[in-house]
CSV table of C-alpha atoms in Angstrom, one decimal:
chain,number,residue,atom,x,y,z
A,259,MET,CA,-12.2,-10.1,-35.0
A,260,PRO,CA,-9.1,-7.9,-35.1
A,261,THR,CA,-7.4,-7.0,-31.9
A,262,GLN,CA,-7.0,-3.4,-30.8
A,263,PRO,CA,-3.5,-2.1,-30.7
A,264,LEU,CA,-2.2,-1.4,-27.3
A,265,ASN,CA,-2.0,2.1,-26.0
A,266,LYS,CA,1.3,3.3,-24.5
A,267,LYS,CA,0.3,2.6,-20.9
A,268,ASP,CA,-0.9,-0.9,-21.7
A,269,ALA,CA,2.3,-1.6,-23.6
A,270,LEU,CA,4.3,-0.4,-20.8
A,271,GLU,CA,2.5,-2.5,-18.3
A,272,GLN,CA,2.9,-5.6,-20.5
A,273,ARG,CA,6.7,-5.0,-20.9
A,274,LEU,CA,7.2,-4.4,-17.1
A,275,ASN,CA,5.2,-7.5,-16.4
A,276,ALA,CA,7.4,-9.6,-18.7
A,277,GLU,CA,10.4,-8.1,-17.1
A,278,THR,CA,9.2,-9.1,-13.5
A,279,ALA,CA,10.8,-12.1,-11.9
A,280,LYS,CA,11.0,-14.1,-8.6
A,281,ILE,CA,14.3,-13.6,-6.8
A,282,ASN,CA,15.7,-14.6,-3.6
A,283,TRP,CA,16.5,-12.0,-1.0
A,284,HIS,CA,20.3,-13.1,-1.0
A,285,GLU,CA,20.4,-12.0,-4.6
A,286,LEU,CA,19.0,-8.6,-3.8
A,287,GLN,CA,21.4,-7.8,-1.0
A,288,LYS,CA,23.7,-5.8,-3.2
A,289,HIS,CA,20.9,-3.5,-4.2
A,290,TYR,CA,19.9,-3.1,-0.6
A,291,ALA,CA,23.4,-2.2,0.3
A,292,ALA,CA,23.5,0.3,-2.5
A,293,GLY,CA,20.3,2.0,-1.2
A,294,ASN,CA,18.3,1.6,-4.4
A,295,LEU,CA,15.9,-1.1,-3.3
A,296,LEU,CA,12.3,-0.2,-2.4
A,297,ALA,CA,9.5,-2.6,-1.3
A,298,ILE,CA,5.8,-2.7,-2.2
A,299,ALA,CA,3.4,-3.7,0.4
A,300,GLU,CA,1.6,-7.0,0.0
A,301,GLY,CA,-1.7,-6.7,-1.8
A,302,ALA,CA,-0.5,-3.6,-3.8
A,303,ASP,CA,0.0,-3.7,-7.4
A,304,LEU,CA,3.8,-3.9,-8.3
A,305,ILE,CA,3.2,-3.2,-11.9
A,306,LYS,CA,1.3,0.0,-11.2
A,307,VAL,CA,4.0,1.2,-8.9
A,308,ALA,CA,6.6,0.5,-11.5
A,309,VAL,CA,4.5,2.4,-14.2
A,310,ALA,CA,4.3,5.4,-11.9
A,311,PHE,CA,8.2,5.2,-11.4
A,312,HIS,CA,8.8,4.9,-15.1
A,313,GLN,CA,6.4,7.8,-15.8
A,314,ASP,CA,8.1,10.0,-13.0
A,315,ASP,CA,4.6,10.4,-11.4
A,316,THR,CA,5.9,12.0,-8.2
A,317,ALA,CA,2.5,12.6,-6.7
A,318,LYS,CA,1.5,8.9,-6.8
A,319,VAL,CA,5.0,7.9,-5.5
A,320,GLN,CA,4.9,10.3,-2.6
A,321,ALA,CA,1.3,9.2,-1.8
A,322,TRP,CA,2.5,5.6,-1.7
A,323,LEU,CA,5.4,6.5,0.6
A,324,ALA,CA,3.0,8.4,2.9
A,325,ASP,CA,0.6,5.5,3.2
A,326,LYS,CA,3.4,2.9,3.3
A,327,THR,CA,2.3,1.1,0.1
A,328,LEU,CA,5.9,1.8,-0.9
A,329,PHE,CA,8.5,1.8,1.7
A,330,GLU,CA,12.3,1.6,2.4
A,331,ILE,CA,13.5,-1.6,3.8
A,332,ASN,CA,15.1,-1.3,7.3
A,333,ASP,CA,18.0,-3.4,8.6
A,334,GLU,CA,15.7,-5.5,10.8
A,335,GLN,CA,13.4,-6.4,7.8
A,336,ALA,CA,16.4,-7.0,5.6
A,337,LEU,CA,17.9,-9.5,8.2
A,338,ASP,CA,14.5,-11.3,8.6
A,339,TRP,CA,14.3,-11.8,4.8
A,340,TYR,CA,17.9,-12.9,4.6
A,341,GLU,CA,17.4,-15.5,7.5
A,342,SER,CA,14.3,-16.9,6.0
A,343,ARG,CA,15.5,-16.7,2.5
A,344,THR,CA,12.4,-14.9,1.4
A,345,GLU,CA,11.5,-14.8,-2.3
A,346,HIS,CA,10.3,-11.6,-3.9
A,347,TRP,CA,8.8,-10.4,-7.1
A,348,ALA,CA,11.3,-7.8,-8.5
A,349,VAL,CA,11.3,-5.4,-11.4
A,350,VAL,CA,14.0,-2.8,-12.3
A,351,ILE,CA,13.2,0.8,-12.9
A,352,PRO,CA,16.6,2.3,-13.0
A,353,PRO,CA,18.2,3.4,-10.6
A,354,PHE,CA,15.6,1.5,-8.4
A,355,VAL,CA,14.8,-2.2,-7.9
A,356,LEU,CA,11.2,-2.6,-6.8
A,357,VAL,CA,10.4,-5.6,-4.8
A,358,GLN,CA,7.3,-7.3,-3.3
A,359,LYS,CA,7.3,-10.3,-1.1
A,360,SER,CA,6.1,-13.4,-2.9
A,361,THR,CA,3.0,-15.0,-1.3
């Protein structure tokens, strides 16, 4: 049975999923210091958020910021992740690096 070609959104999701990797907080510090690091709440879909950023879907991004699905990392959280050497899933959507705590 022949496979169906991927639509653009599915292809984008596959590409972003392939570009996602685990990374230690220590390696993310420079992005945090530059102010271009955003976190995704546990239980949310990192790839769906990355797709919305890639597609400049402002409405979705604003809704996620409002309900804290997407959030800026404060200094206290950054210090906690530094001290505990927390690993995160990360994907780059220039100029941002989107991270989600690895469970």
